[in-house]
mmCIF file of C-alpha atoms in Angstrom:
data_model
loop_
_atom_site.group_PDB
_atom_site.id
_atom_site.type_symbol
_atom_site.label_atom_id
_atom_site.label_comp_id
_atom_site.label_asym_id
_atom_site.label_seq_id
_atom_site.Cartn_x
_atom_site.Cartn_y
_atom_site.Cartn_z
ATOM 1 C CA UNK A 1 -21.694 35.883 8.905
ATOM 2 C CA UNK A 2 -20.840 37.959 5.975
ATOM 3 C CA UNK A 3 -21.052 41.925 6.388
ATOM 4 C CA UNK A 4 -22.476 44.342 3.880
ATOM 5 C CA UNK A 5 -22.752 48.229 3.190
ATOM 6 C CA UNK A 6 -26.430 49.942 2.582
ATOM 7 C CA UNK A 7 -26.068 52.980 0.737
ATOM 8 C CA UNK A 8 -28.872 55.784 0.994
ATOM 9 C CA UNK A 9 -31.334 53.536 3.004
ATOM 10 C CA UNK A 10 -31.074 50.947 0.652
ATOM 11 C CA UNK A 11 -30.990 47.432 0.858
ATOM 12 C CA UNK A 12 -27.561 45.880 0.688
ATOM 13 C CA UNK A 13 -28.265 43.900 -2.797
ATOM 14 C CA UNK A 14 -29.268 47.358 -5.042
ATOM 15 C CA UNK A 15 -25.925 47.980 -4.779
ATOM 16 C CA UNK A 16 -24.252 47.060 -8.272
ATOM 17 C CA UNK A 17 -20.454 46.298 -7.859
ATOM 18 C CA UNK A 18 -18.238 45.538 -11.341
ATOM 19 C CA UNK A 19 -15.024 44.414 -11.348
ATOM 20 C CA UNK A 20 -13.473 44.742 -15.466
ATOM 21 C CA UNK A 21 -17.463 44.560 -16.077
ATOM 22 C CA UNK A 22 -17.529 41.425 -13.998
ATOM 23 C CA UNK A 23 -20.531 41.989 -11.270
ATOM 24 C CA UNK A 24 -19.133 40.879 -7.659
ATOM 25 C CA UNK A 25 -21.874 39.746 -5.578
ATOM 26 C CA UNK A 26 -19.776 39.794 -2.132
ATOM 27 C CA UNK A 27 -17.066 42.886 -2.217
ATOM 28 C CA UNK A 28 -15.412 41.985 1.583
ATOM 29 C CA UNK A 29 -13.576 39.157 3.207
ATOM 30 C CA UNK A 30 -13.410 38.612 7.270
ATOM 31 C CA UNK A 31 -16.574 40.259 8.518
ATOM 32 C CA UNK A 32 -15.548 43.611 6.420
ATOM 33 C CA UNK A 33 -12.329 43.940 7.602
ATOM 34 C CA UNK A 34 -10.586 43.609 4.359
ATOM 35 C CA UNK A 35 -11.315 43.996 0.532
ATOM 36 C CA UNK A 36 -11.647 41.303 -1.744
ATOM 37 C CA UNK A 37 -9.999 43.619 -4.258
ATOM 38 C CA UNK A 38 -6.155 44.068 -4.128
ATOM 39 C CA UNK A 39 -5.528 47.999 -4.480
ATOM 40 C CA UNK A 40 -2.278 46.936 -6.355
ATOM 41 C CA UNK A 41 -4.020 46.084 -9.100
ATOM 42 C CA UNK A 42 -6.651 49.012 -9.622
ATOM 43 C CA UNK A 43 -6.011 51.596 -12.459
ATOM 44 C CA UNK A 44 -9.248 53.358 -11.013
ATOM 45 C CA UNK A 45 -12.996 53.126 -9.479
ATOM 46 C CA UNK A 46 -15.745 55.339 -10.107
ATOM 47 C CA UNK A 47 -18.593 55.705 -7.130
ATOM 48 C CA UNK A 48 -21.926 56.610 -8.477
ATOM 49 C CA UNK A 49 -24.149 56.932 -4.529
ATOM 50 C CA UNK A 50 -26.456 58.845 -6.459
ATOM 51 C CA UNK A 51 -27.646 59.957 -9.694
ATOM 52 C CA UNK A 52 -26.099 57.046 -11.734
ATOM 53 C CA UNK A 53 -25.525 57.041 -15.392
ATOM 54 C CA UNK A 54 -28.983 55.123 -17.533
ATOM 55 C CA UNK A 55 -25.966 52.374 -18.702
ATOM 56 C CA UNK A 56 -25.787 51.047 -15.178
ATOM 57 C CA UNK A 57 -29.442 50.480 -14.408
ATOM 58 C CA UNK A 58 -30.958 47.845 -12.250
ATOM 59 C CA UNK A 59 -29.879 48.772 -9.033
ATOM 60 C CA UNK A 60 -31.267 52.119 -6.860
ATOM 61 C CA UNK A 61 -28.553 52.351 -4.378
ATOM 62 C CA UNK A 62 -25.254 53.121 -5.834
ATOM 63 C CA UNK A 63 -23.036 51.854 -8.720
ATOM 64 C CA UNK A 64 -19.260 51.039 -8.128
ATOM 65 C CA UNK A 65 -17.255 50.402 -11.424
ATOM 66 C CA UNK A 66 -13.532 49.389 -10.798
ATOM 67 C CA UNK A 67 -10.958 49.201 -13.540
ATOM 68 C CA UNK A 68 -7.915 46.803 -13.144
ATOM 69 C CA UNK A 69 -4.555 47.244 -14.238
ATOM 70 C CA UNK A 70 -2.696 46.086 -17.440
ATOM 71 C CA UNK A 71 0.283 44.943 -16.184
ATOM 72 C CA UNK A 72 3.540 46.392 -17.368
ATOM 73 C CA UNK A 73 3.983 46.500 -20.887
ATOM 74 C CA UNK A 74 7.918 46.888 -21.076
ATOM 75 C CA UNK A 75 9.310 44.547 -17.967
ATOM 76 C CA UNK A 76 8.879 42.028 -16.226
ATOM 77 C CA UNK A 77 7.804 42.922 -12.265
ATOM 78 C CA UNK A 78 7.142 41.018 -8.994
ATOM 79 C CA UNK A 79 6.215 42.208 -5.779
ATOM 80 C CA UNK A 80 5.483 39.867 -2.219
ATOM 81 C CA UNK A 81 4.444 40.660 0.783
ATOM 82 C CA UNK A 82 4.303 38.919 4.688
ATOM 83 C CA UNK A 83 2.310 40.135 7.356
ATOM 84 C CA UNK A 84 0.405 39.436 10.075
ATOM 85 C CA UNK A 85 -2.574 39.529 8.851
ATOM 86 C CA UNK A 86 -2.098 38.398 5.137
ATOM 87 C CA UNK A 87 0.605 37.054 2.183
ATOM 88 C CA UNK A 88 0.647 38.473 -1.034
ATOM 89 C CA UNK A 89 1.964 37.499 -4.304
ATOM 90 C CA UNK A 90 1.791 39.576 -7.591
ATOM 91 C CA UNK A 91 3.772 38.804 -10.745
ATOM 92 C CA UNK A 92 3.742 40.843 -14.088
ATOM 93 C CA UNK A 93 5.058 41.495 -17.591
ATOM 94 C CA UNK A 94 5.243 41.454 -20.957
ATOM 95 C CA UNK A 95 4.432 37.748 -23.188
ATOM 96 C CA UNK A 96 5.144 39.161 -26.217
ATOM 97 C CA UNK A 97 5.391 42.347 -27.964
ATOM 98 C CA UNK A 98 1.570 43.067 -27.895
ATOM 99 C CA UNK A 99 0.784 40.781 -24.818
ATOM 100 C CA UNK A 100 0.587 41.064 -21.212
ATOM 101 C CA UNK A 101 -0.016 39.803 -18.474
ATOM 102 C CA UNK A 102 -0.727 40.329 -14.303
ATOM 103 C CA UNK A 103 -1.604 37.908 -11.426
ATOM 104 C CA UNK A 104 -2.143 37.987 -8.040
ATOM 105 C CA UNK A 105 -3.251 36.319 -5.038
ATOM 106 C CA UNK A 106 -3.826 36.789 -1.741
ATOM 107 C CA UNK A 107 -4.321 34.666 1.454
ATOM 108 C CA UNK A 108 -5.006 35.156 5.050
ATOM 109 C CA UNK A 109 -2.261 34.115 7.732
ATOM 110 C CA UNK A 110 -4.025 36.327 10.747
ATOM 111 C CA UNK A 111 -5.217 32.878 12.305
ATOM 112 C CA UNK A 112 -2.061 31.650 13.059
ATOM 113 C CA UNK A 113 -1.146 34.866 14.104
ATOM 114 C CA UNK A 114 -3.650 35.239 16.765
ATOM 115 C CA UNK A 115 -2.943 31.188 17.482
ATOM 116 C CA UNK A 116 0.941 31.860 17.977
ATOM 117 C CA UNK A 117 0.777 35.428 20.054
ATOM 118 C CA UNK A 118 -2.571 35.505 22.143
ATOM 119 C CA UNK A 119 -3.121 31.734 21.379
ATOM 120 C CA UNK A 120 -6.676 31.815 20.810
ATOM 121 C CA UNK A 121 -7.724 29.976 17.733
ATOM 122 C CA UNK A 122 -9.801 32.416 14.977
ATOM 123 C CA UNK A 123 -11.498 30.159 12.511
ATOM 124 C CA UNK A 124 -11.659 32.496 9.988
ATOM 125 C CA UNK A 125 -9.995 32.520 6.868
ATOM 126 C CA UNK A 126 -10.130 33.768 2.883
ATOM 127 C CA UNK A 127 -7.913 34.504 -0.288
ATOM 128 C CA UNK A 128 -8.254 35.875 -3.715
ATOM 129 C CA UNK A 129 -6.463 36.176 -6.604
ATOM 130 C CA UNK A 130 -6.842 37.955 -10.107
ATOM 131 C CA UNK A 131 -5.061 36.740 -13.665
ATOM 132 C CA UNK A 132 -5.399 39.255 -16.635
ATOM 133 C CA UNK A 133 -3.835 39.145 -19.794
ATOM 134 C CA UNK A 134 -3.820 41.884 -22.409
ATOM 135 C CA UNK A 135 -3.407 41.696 -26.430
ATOM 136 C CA UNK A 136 -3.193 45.278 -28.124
ATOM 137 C CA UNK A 137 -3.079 45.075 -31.617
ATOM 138 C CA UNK A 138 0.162 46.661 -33.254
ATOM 139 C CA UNK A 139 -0.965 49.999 -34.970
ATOM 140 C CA UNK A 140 -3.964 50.010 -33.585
ATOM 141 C CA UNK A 141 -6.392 51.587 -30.667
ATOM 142 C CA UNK A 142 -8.012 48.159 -30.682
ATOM 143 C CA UNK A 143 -6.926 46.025 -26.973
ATOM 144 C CA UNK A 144 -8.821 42.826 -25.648
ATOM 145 C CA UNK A 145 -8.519 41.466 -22.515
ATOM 146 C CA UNK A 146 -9.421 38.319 -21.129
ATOM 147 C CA UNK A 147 -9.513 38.336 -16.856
ATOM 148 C CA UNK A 148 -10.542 36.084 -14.140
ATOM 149 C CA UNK A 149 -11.452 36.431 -10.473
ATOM 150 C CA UNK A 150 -12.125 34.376 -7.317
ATOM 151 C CA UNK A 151 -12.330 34.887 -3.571
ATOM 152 C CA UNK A 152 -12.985 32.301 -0.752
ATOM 153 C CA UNK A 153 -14.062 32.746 2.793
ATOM 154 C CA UNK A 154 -14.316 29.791 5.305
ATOM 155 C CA UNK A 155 -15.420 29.580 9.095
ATOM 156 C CA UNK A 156 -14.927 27.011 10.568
ATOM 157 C CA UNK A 157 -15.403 26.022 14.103
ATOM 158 C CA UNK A 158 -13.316 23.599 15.931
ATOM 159 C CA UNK A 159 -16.610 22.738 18.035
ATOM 160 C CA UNK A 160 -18.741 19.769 16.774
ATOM 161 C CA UNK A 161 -21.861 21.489 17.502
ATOM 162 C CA UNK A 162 -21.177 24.651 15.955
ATOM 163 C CA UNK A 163 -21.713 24.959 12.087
ATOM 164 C CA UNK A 164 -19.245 26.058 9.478
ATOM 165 C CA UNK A 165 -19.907 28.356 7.191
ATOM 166 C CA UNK A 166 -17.712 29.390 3.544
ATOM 167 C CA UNK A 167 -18.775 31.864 0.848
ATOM 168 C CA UNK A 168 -17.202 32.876 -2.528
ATOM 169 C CA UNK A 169 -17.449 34.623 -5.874
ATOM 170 C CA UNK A 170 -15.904 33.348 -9.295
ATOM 171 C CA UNK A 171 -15.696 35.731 -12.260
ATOM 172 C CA UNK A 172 -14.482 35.750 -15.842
ATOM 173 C CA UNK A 173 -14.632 38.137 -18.590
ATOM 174 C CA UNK A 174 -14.156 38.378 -22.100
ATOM 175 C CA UNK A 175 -13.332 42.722 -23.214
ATOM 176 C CA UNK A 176 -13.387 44.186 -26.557
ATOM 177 C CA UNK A 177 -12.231 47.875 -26.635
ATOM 178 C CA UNK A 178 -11.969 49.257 -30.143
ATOM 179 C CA UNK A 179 -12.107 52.456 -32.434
ATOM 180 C CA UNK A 180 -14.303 51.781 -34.883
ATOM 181 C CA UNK A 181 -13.910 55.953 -36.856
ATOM 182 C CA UNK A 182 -11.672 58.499 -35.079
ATOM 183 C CA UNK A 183 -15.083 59.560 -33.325
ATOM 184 C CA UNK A 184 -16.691 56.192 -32.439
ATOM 185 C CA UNK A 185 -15.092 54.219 -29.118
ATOM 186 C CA UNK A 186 -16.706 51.291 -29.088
ATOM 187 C CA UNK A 187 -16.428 48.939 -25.526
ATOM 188 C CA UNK A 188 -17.616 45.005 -25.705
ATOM 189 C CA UNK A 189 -18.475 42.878 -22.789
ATOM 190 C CA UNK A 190 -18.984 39.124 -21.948
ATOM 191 C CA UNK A 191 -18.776 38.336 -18.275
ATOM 192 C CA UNK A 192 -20.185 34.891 -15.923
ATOM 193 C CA UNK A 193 -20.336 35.438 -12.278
ATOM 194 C CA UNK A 194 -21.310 33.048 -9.390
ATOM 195 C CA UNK A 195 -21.883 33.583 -5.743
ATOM 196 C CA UNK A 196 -21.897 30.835 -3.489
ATOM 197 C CA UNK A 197 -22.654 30.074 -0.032
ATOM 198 C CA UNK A 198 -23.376 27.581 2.015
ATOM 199 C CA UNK A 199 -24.256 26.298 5.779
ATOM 200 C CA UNK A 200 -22.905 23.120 7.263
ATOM 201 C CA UNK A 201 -24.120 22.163 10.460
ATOM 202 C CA UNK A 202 -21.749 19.105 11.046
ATOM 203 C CA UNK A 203 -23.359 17.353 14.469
ATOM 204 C CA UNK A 204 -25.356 20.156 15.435
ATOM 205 C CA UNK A 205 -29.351 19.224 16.185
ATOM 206 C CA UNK A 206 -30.864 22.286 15.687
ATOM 207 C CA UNK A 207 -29.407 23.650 12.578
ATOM 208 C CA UNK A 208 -29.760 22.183 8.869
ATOM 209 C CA UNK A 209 -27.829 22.832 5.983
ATOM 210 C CA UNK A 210 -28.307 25.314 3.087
ATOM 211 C CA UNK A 211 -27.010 26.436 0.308
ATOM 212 C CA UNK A 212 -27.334 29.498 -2.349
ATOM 213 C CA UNK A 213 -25.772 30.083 -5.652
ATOM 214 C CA UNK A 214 -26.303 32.845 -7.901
ATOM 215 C CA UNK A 215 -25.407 32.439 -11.531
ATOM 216 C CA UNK A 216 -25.435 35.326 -14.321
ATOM 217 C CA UNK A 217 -23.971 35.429 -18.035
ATOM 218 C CA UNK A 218 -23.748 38.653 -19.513
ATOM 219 C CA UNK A 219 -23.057 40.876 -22.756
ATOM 220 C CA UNK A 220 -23.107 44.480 -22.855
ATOM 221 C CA UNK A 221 -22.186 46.632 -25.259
ATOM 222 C CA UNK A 222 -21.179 50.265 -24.844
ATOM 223 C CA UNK A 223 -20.815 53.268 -28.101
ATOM 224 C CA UNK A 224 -19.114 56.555 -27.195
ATOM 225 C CA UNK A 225 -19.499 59.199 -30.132
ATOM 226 C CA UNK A 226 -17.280 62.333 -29.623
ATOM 227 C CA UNK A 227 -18.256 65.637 -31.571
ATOM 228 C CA UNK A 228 -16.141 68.676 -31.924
ATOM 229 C CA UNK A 229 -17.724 70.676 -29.432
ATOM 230 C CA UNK A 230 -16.581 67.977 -26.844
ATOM 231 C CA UNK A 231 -20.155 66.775 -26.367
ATOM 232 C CA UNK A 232 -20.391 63.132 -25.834
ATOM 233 C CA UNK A 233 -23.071 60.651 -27.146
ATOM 234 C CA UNK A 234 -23.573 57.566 -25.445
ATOM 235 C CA UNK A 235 -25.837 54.268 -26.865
ATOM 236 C CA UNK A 236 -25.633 50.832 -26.217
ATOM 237 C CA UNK A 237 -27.275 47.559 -24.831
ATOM 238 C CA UNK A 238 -27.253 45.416 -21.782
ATOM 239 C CA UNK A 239 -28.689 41.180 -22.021
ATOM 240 C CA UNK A 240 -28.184 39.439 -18.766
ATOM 241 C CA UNK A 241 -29.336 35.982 -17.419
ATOM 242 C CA UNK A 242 -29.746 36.074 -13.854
ATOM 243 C CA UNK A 243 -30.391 33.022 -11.849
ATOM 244 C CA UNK A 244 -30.802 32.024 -8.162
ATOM 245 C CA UNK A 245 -30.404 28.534 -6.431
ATOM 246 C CA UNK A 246 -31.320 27.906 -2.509
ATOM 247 C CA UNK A 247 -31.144 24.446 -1.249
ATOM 248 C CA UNK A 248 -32.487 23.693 2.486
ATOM 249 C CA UNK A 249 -33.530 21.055 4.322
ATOM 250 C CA UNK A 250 -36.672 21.393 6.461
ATOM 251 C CA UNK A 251 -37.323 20.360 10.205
ATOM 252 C CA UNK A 252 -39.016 16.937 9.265
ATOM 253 C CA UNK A 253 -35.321 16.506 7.092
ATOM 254 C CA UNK A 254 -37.087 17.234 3.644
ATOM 255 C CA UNK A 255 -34.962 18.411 1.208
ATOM 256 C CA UNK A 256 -36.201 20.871 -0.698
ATOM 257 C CA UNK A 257 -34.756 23.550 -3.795
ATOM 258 C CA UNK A 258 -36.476 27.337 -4.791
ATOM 259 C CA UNK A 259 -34.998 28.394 -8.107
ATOM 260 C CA UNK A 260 -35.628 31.201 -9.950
ATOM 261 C CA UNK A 261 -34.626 33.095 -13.388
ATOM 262 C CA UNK A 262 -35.226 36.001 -14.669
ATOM 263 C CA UNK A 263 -33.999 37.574 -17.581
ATOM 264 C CA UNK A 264 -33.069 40.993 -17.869
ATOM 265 C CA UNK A 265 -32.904 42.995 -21.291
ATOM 266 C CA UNK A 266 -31.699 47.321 -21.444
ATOM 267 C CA UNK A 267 -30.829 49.802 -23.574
ATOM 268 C CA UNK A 268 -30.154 53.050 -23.156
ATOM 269 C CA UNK A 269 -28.687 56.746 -24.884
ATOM 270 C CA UNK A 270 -27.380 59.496 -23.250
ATOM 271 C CA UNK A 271 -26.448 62.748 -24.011
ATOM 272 C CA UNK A 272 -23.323 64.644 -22.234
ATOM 273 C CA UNK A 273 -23.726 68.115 -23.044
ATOM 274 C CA UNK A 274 -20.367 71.096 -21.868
ATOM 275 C CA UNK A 275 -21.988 74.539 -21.242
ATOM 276 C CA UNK A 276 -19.128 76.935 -19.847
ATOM 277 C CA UNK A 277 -18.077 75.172 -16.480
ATOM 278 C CA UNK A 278 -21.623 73.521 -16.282
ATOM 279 C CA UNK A 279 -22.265 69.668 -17.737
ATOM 280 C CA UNK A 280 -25.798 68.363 -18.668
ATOM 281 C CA UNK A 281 -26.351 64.947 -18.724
ATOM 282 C CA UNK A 282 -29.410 63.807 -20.029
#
């Protein structure tokens, strides 16, 4: 009940989708209709469908790595919105001198919508919401950040027989950027993310419940060495700690739970190379 994208012929899970370095497991609310993430908030996104970078291995199909932003550094700002569809709230501004901070959530109203002006009942609804708050250090290049994410779906059916069904991610993250020489940019990340989702068949007879959760801690580490002839040397290291939960219950009513970990250790160096027009990357 959850829609996905396939990029290249791929399957829909060798897609690798960060969020502030933050993997997102589920990137779409209501069937794919909307984003989980609020373009209000983006300072940029690079798509890799092809051809991706060594630092973002582990997945063939294509790499999408979105930035969020700061929040304004000099006033305070707040923006809200009412639609049909959805309500919005978004708040930002300056702590302190060398502190800031942004938040915003989102929830679905389209349900009532359809229930007021066609009045047939949709069962389907989701929010999510982003906090991020900023410290730069005063004469300095060196900024942390410390961010969190979640987004819910539920469907739920006003029929007995008829299961419900809810999914959702939770992130947080932990970011280090620093210059260690006037040469030597130096990025730090330590990110959890969880996916859940889970079947509930309420009175129905022919359908059990199930559940699956997927769990993974993260630190990755990221050097950037510039060189006067604007070539670019990248190095760094990448420790995650997958793990995957699915809970059923059989036919005979046997409960039973398949776990699995797998740890997953990288490193990698690349070389960015400017010949005329042309760029190598090796």
């Amino acid at each position: 009940v959850n829609s996905q994208f396939y990029v290249r012929g791929g399957a829909s899970d060798q897609n690798l989708i960060l969020l502030d370095g933050m993997k997102i497991y589920n990137p779409f609310h209501a069937f794919g209709l909307f984003s989980i993430f609020d373009p209000d908030i983006l300072k940029s996104a690079e798509v890799f469908t092809g051809g991706f970078p060594a630092d973002y291995g582990g997945r063939l199909s294509s790499v999408i790595n979105i930035l969020s932003r700061d929040g304004n550094a000099s006033s305070y700002a707040g923006h809200a919105n009412l639609n049909f569809l959805s309500s919005k709230l978004q708040l930002e501004g300056p702590i302190s001198q060398n502190l800031q901070l942004i938040a915003t959530g989102r929830k679905s109203v389209f349900s009532e919508t359809f229930k007021r002006f066609l009045n047939q009942t949709v069962p389907l609804s989701f929010y999510d919401a982003l906090i991020k708050a900023t410290f730069k250090r005063p004469d300095s290049q060196d900024k942390y950040s410390v961010q969190a994410f979640l987004s819910r779906d539920d469907l739920k059916s006003s029929d007995p027989d008829e299961p419900d069904y809810s999914w959702k991610n939770t992130s947080a993250a932990f970011q280090v950027n620093s210059l260690l020489q006037d040469r030597l940019f130096v990025n730090m990340v330590l990110s959890g993310s969880k996916f859940d989702q889970s079947r509930d068949p309420k009175a129905s007879e022919t359908i059990s419940p199930s559940s699956t959760t997927v769990k993974e801690f993260t630190v990755r580490a990221n050097a950037t060495y510039y060189t006067d002839s604007k070539d670019l040397y990248f190095f760094g290291f990448d420790i995650s700690f997958p793990s995957v939960e699915y809970k059923l219950v059989t036919r005979f009513g046997e409960q039973k739970t398949l776990t699995s970990t797998n740890p997953e250790i990288g490193s990698w160096m690349r070389y960015l190379m400017q010949i005329g027009v042309l760029r190598a990357d090796i």
